[in-house]
Coordinates of C-alpha atoms and ligand atoms in Angstrom, one line a residue:
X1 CA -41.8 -128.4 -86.3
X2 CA -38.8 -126.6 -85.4
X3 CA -37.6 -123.4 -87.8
X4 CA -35.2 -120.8 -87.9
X5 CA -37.2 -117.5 -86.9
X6 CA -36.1 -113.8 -88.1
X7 CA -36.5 -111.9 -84.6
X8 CA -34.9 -108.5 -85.7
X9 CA -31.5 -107.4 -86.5
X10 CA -28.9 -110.0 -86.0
X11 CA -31.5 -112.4 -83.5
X12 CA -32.3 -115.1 -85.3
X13 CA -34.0 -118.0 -83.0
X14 CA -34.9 -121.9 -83.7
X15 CA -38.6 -122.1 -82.7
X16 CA -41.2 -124.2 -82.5
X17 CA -43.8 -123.5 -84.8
X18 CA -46.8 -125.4 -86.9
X19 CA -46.2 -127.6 -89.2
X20 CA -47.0 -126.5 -92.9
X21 CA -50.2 -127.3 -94.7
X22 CA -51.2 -127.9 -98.3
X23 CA -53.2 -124.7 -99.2
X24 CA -53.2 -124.6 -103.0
X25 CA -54.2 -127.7 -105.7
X26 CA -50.3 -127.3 -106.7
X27 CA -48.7 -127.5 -103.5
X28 CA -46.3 -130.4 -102.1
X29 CA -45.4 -130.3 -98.6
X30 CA -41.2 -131.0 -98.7
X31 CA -39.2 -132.7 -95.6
X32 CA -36.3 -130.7 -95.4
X33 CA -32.9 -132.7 -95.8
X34 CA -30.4 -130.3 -96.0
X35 CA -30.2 -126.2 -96.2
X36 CA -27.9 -123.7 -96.5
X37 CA -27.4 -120.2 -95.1
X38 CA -26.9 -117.7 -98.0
X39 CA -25.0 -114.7 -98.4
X40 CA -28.1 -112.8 -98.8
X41 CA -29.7 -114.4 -95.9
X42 CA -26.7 -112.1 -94.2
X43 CA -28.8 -109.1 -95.6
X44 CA -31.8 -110.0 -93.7
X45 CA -29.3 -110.7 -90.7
X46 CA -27.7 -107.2 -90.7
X47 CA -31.6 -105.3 -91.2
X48 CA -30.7 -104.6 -94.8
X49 CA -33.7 -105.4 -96.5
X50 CA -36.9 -103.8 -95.2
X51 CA -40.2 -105.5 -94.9
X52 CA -39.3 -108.4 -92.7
X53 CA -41.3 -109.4 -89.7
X54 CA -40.7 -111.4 -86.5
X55 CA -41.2 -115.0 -86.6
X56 CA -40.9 -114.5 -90.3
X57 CA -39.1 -118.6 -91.2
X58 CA -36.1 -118.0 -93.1
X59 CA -34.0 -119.4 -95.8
X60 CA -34.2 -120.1 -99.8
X61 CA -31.8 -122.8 -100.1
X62 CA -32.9 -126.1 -99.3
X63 CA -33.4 -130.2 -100.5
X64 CA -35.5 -132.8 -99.5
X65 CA -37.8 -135.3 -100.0
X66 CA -41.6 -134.8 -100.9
X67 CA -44.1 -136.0 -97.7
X68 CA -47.1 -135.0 -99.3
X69 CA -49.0 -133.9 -103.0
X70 CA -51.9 -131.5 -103.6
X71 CA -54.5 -133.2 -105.6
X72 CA -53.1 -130.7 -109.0
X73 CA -49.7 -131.9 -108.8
X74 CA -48.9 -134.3 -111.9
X75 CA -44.8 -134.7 -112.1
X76 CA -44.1 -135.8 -108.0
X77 CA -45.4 -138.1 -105.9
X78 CA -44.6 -139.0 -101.8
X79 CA -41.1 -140.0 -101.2
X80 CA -39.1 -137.8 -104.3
X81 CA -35.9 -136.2 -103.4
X82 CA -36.4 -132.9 -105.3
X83 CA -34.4 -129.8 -105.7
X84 CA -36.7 -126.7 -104.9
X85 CA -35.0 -123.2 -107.1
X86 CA -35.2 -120.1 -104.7
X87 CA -37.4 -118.0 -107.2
X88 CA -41.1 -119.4 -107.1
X89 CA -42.4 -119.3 -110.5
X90 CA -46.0 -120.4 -112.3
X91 CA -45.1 -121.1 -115.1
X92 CA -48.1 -119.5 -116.7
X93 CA -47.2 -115.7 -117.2
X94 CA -46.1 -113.8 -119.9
X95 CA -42.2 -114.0 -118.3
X96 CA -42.3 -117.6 -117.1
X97 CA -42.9 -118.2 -121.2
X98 CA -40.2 -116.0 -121.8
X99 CA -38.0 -118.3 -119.2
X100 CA -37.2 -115.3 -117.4
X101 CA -38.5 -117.3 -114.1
X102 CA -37.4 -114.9 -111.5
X103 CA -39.4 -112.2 -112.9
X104 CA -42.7 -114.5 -112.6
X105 CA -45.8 -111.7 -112.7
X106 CA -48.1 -114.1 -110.1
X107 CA -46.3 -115.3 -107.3
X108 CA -45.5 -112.3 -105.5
X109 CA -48.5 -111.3 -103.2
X110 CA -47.1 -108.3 -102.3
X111 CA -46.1 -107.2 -105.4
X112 CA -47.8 -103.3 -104.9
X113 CA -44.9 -103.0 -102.3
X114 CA -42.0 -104.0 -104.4
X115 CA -43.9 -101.7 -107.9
X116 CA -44.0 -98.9 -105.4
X117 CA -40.2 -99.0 -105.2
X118 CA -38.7 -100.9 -108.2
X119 CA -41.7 -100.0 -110.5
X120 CA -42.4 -103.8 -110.7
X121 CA -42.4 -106.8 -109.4
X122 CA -40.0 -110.0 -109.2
X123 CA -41.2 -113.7 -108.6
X124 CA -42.2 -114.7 -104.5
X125 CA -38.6 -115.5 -103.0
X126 CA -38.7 -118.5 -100.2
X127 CA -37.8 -116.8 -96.8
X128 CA -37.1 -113.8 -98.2
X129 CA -38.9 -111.1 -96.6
X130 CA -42.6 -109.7 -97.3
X131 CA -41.3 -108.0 -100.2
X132 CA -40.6 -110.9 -102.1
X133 CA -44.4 -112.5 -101.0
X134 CA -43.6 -113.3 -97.6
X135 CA -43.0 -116.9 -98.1
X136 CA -42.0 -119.2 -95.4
X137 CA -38.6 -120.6 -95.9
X138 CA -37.1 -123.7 -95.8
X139 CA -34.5 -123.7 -92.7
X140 CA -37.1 -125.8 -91.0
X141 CA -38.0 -129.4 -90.9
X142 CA -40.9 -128.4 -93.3
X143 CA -41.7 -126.4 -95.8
X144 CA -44.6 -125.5 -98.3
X145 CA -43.5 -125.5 -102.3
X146 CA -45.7 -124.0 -104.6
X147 CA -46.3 -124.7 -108.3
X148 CA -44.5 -127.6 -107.6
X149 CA -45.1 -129.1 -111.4
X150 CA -43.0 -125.8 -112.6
X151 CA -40.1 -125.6 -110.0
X152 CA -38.9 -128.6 -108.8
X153 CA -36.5 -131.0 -110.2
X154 CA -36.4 -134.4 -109.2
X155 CA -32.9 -135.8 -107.7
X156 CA -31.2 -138.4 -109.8
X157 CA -30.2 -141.7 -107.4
X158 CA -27.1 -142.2 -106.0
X159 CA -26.2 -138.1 -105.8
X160 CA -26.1 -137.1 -102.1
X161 CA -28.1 -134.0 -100.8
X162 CA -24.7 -132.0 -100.7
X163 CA -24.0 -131.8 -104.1
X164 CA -27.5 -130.8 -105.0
X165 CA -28.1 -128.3 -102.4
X166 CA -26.0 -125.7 -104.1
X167 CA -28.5 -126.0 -107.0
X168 CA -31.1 -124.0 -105.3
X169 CA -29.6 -120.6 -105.7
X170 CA -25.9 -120.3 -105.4
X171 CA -24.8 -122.2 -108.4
X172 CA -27.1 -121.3 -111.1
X173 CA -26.6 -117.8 -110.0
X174 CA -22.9 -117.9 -110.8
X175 CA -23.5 -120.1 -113.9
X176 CA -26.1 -117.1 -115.3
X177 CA -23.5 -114.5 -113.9
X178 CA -21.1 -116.5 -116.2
X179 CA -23.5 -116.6 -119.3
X180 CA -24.6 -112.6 -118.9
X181 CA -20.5 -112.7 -120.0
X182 CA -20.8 -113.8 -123.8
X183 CA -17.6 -115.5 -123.1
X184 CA -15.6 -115.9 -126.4
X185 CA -12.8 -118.8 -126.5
X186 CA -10.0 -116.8 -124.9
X187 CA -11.3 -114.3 -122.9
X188 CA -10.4 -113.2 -119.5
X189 CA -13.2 -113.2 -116.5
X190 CA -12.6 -111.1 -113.5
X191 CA -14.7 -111.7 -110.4
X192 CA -15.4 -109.7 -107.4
X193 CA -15.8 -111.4 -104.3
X194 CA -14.4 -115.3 -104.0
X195 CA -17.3 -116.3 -101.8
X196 CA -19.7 -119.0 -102.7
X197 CA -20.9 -117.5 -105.6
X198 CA -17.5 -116.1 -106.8
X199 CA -16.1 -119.3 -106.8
X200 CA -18.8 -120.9 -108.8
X201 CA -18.8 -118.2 -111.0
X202 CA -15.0 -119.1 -112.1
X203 CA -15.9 -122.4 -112.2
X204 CA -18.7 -122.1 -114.7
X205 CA -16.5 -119.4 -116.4
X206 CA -14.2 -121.9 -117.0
X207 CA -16.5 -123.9 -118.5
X208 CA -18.2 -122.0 -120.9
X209 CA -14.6 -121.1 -122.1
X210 CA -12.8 -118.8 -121.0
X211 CA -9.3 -119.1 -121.0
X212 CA -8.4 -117.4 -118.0
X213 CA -10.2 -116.5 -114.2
X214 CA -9.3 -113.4 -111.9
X215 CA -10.5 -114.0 -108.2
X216 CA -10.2 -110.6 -106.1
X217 CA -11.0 -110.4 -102.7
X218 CA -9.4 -109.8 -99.2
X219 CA -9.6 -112.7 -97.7
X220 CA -6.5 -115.1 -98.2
X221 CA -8.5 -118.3 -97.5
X222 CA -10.8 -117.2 -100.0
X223 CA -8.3 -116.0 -102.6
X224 CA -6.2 -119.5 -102.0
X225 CA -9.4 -121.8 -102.5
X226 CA -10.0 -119.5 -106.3
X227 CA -6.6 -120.1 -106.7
X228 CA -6.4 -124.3 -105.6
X229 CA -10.0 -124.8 -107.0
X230 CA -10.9 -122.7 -109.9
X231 CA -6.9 -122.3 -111.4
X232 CA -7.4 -118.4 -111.3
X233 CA -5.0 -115.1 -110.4
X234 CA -5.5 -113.7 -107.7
X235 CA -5.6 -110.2 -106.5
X236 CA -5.9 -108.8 -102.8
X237 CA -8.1 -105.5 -103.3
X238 CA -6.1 -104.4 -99.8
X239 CA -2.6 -104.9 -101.5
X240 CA -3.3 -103.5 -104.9
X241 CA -4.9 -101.3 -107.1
X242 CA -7.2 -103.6 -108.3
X243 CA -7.9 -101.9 -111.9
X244 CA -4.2 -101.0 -112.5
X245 CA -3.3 -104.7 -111.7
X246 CA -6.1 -105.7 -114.1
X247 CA -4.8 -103.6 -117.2
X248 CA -0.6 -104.8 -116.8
X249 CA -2.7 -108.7 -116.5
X250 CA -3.9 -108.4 -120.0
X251 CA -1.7 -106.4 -122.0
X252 CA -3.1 -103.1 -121.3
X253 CA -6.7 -103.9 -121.9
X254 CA -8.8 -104.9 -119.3
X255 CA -11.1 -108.1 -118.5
X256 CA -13.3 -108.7 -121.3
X257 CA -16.1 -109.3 -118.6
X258 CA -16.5 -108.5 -114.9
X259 CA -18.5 -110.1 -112.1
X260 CA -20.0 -108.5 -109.1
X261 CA -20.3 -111.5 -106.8
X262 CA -20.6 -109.2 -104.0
X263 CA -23.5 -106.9 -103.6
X264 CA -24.8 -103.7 -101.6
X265 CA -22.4 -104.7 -99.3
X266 CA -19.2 -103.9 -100.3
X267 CA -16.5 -103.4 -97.8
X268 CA -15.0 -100.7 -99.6
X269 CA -11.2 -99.2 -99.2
X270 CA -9.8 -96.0 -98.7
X271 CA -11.8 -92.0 -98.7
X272 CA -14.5 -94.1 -100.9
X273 CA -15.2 -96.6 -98.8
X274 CA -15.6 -94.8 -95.8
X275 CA -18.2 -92.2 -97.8
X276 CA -20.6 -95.1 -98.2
X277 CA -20.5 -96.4 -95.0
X278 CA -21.3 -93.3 -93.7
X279 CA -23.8 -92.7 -96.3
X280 CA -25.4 -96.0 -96.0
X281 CA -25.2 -95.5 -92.1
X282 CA -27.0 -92.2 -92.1
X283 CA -29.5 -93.9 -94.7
X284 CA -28.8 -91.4 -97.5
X285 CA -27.3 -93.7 -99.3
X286 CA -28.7 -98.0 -99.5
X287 CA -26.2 -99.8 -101.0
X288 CA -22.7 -100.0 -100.8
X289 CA -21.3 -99.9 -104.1
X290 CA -17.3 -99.8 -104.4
X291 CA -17.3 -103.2 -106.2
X292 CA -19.4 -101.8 -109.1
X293 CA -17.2 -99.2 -109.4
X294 CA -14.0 -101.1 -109.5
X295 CA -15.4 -103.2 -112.3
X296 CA -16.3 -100.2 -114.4
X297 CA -13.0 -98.9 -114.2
X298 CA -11.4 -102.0 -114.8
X299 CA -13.1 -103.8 -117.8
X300 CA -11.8 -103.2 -121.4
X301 CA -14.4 -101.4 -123.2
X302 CA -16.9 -102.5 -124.8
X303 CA -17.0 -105.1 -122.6
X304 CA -19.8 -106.6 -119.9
X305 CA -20.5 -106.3 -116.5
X306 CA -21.9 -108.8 -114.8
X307 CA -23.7 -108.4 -111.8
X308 CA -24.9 -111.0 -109.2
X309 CA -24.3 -109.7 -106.0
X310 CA -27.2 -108.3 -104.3
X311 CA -28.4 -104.6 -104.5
X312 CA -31.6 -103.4 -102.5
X313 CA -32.1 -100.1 -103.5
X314 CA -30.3 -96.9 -104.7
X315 CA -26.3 -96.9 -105.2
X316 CA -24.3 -93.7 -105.1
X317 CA -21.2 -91.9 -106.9
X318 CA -22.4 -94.4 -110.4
X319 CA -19.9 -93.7 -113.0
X320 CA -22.4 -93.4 -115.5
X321 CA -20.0 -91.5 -117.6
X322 CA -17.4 -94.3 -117.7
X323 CA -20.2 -96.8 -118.4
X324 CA -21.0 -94.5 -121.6
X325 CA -17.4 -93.3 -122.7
X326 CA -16.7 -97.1 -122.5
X327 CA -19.2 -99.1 -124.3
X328 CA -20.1 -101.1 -121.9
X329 CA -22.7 -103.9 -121.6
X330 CA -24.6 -104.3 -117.7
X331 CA -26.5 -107.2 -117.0
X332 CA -28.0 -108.8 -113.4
X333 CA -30.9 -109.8 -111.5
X334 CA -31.9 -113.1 -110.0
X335 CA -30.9 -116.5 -111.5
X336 CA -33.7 -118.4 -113.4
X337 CA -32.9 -121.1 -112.0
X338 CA -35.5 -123.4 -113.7
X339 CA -33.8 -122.5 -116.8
X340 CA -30.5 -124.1 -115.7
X341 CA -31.3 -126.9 -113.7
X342 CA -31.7 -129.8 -116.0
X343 CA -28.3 -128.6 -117.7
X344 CA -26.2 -128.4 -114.1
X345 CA -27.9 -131.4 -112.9
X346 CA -26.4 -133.4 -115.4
X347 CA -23.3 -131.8 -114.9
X348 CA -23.0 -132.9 -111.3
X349 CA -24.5 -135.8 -112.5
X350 CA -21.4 -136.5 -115.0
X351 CA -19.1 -135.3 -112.4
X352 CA -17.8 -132.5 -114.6
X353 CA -18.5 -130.2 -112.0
X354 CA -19.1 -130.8 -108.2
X355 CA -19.9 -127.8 -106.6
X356 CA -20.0 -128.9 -102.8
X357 CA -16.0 -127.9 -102.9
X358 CA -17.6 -124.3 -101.5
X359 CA -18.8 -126.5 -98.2
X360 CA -16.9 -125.8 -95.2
X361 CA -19.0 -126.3 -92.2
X362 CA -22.3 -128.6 -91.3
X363 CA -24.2 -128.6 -88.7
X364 CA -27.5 -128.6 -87.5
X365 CA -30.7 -126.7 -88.1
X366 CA -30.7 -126.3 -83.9
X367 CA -27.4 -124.8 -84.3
X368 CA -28.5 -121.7 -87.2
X369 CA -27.8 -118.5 -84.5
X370 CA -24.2 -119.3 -84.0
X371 CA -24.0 -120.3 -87.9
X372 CA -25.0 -116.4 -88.7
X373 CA -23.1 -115.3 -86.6
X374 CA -20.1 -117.5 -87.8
X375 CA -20.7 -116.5 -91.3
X376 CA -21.3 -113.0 -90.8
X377 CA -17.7 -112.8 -89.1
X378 CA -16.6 -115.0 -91.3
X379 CA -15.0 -117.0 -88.6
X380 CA -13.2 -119.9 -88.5
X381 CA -12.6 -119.4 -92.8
X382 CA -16.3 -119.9 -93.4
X383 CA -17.3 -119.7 -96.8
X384 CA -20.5 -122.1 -96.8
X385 CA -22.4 -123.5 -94.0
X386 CA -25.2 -126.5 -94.6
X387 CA -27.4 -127.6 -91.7
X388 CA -29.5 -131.0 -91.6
X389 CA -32.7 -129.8 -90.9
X390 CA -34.0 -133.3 -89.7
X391 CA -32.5 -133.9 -85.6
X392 CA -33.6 -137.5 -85.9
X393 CA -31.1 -139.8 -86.6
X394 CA -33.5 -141.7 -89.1
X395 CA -33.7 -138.9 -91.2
X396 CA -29.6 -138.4 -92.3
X397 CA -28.0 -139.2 -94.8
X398 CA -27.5 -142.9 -94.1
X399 CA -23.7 -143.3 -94.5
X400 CA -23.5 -140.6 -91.6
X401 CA -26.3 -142.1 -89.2
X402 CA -24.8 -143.3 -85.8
X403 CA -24.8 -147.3 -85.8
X404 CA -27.9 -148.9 -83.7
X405 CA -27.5 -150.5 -81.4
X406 CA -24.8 -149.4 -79.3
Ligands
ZN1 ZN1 -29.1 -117.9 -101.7
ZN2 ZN1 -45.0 -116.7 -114.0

């Protein structure tokens, strides 16, 4: 089958490789329809996160239709069109009880690595490096699911790959990154980063109740679609002081929650921006962190930071003191997705929410090196890229096959 291959820092190649097999009881083997390259699959393009090897198969974010069923599997059968969540889960352990999914104790192989340096252990990621269990993704034709019976969630007829796809990751991260808010009726949201998961973020703000969505970012394009999709202010972080601007936009206060949708790799302004890229260059330093501290200056106190962006490892210059003298409340970590599934399903389903707005370029799976590099650079207004995975005509969605015949 053909898959996109990690070769090393920004080389990523579509190879052929062999096809995957059923190696567990709960195992389906899933046909890949459609996938999508993440903002943290940009991590693993830019050498951020260690532990990656070449040939590794990349990518957590994909839908298709299941080919074939261990002999344990009891909810699918041949010829489902599932959603697979990004976290693989077993929904046996003390934390998948606890629906805390992503922090599954028994699907991480490797889990000695990540207690040496977190002090635990998170669930196996898909494509995600040997850190997170050295999965094999799913930006290939095929891919291996595991625990199928706990993860996956069928595909109700008549909803196209597109809408769903989002489901695997980027939504029901912003969705929790919205919930980790408390929102009250009448509360003001402020998010970092109007990327994919920024977006959603508002969205799902928006409807858990808050009255009123702050996009920042620096990109207009990105700050226009917050703006045209997700009614919110916006703020360019290069125009303004972001935190000032915050406090005259709500009477003196502050947001009463903050989201980091942007992670360890903060493009940071100014004397602090440049000290991290300098630190992070020279290694003394992992993460980039200027988001994080722009939402601890900003938010009103007592209120909550939210934090879904990314971080790999040790953040410097952490206002601790701020955090304290405020009150305030942090939360993050990876989505559960399984825990928000059936609930965002239905709201795609009801067309209350359709979160494919975020899509601005497909293509193929054949095409995946020039779509990192497009969405690293961000060319060309990229906010969200999806690739069919299958090159046979057959295999796409059927409204956009090419008519027989001619
Ligand atoms: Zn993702
Ligand atoms: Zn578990």
């Amino acid at each position: 089958m053909r898959a996109v291959c990690w070769h090393g820092k920004h080389d990523v190649r579509v190879d052929t490789v062999p096809d995957p097999q059923i190696v567990s009881r709960g195992d389906v083997i899933v046909k890949v329809a459609l996938t999508s390259i993440c903002g943290s699959d940009l991590h693993l393009y830019d050498g951020m996160i260690p532990a990656m090897k070449k040939g590794d198969i990349l990518g957590h974010e994909f839908v298709g239709e299941i080919v074939e069923a261990g002999p344990g599997v009891t909810r699918f059968r041949a010829g489902d069109r599932v959603i697979v969540p990004f976290p693989i889960s077993c929904g046996a352990c003390w934390y998948c009880k606890h629906e805390l999914w992503s922090l599954c104790d028994n699907t991480n192989p490797n889990s000695l690595m990540m207690e040496n340096i977190y002090g635990d252990t998170g669930a196996g990621i898909f494509g995600y490096s040997h850190l997170y269990g050295g999965y094999s993704g799913g930006q290939a034709e095929y891919v291996r699911v595991p625990f199928a019976d706990v993860g996956l969630e069928k595909i109700p007829d008549g909803i196209p790959y597109e809408q769903v796809v989002l489901l695997t990751d980027v939504f029901p991260t912003a969705y929790q990154a919205a919930t980790y808010c408390n929102i009250n009726p009448g509360d003001t949201v402020a998010v970092w980063g109007c990327g994919p998961i920024g977006l959603l973020a508002m969205k799902s703000a928006l409807h858990l109740g808050a009255e009123r969505v702050i996009g920042i970012d620096r990109f207009p394009e990105r700050l226009q679609m917050a703006h045209t999709h997700c009614r919110a202010d916006v703020l360019n972080y290069e125009e303004v002081d972001v935190a000032k601007e915050l406090q005259n936009m709500t009477g003196g206060r502050g947001p009463d929650s903050c989201i980091d949708a942007v992670g360890m790799e903060a493009a940071g302004t100014g004397i602090e921006g440049a000290y991290d890229s300098i630190k992070q260059t020279l290694r003394l330093e992992s993460d980039r962190s200027s988001a994080l501290r722009q939402l601890v200056k900003a938010c009103r106190k007592g209120g909550t930071l939210s934090i879904s962006g990314v971080y790999g490892g040790f953040v410097d210059k952490m206002p601790m003191g701020a955090i304290f003298a405020k009150g305030l409340t942090m939360r993050g970590g990876q989505a559960h997705v399984h825990k928000y599934l059936p609930h965002l399903v239905k709201l795609v389903q009801d067309r209350q929410i359709d979160p494919s707005f975020i899509i601005t370029h497909r293509m193929l799976l054949e095409d995946a090196p020039r779509g990192y590099r497009m969405f690293r650079d961000k060319e060309d207004s990229c906010i969200k890229i999806v690739m069919k995975a299958q090159a046979s005509a057959a295999a796409l969605p059927e409204a956009e096959a090419p008519a027989s015949g001619t």
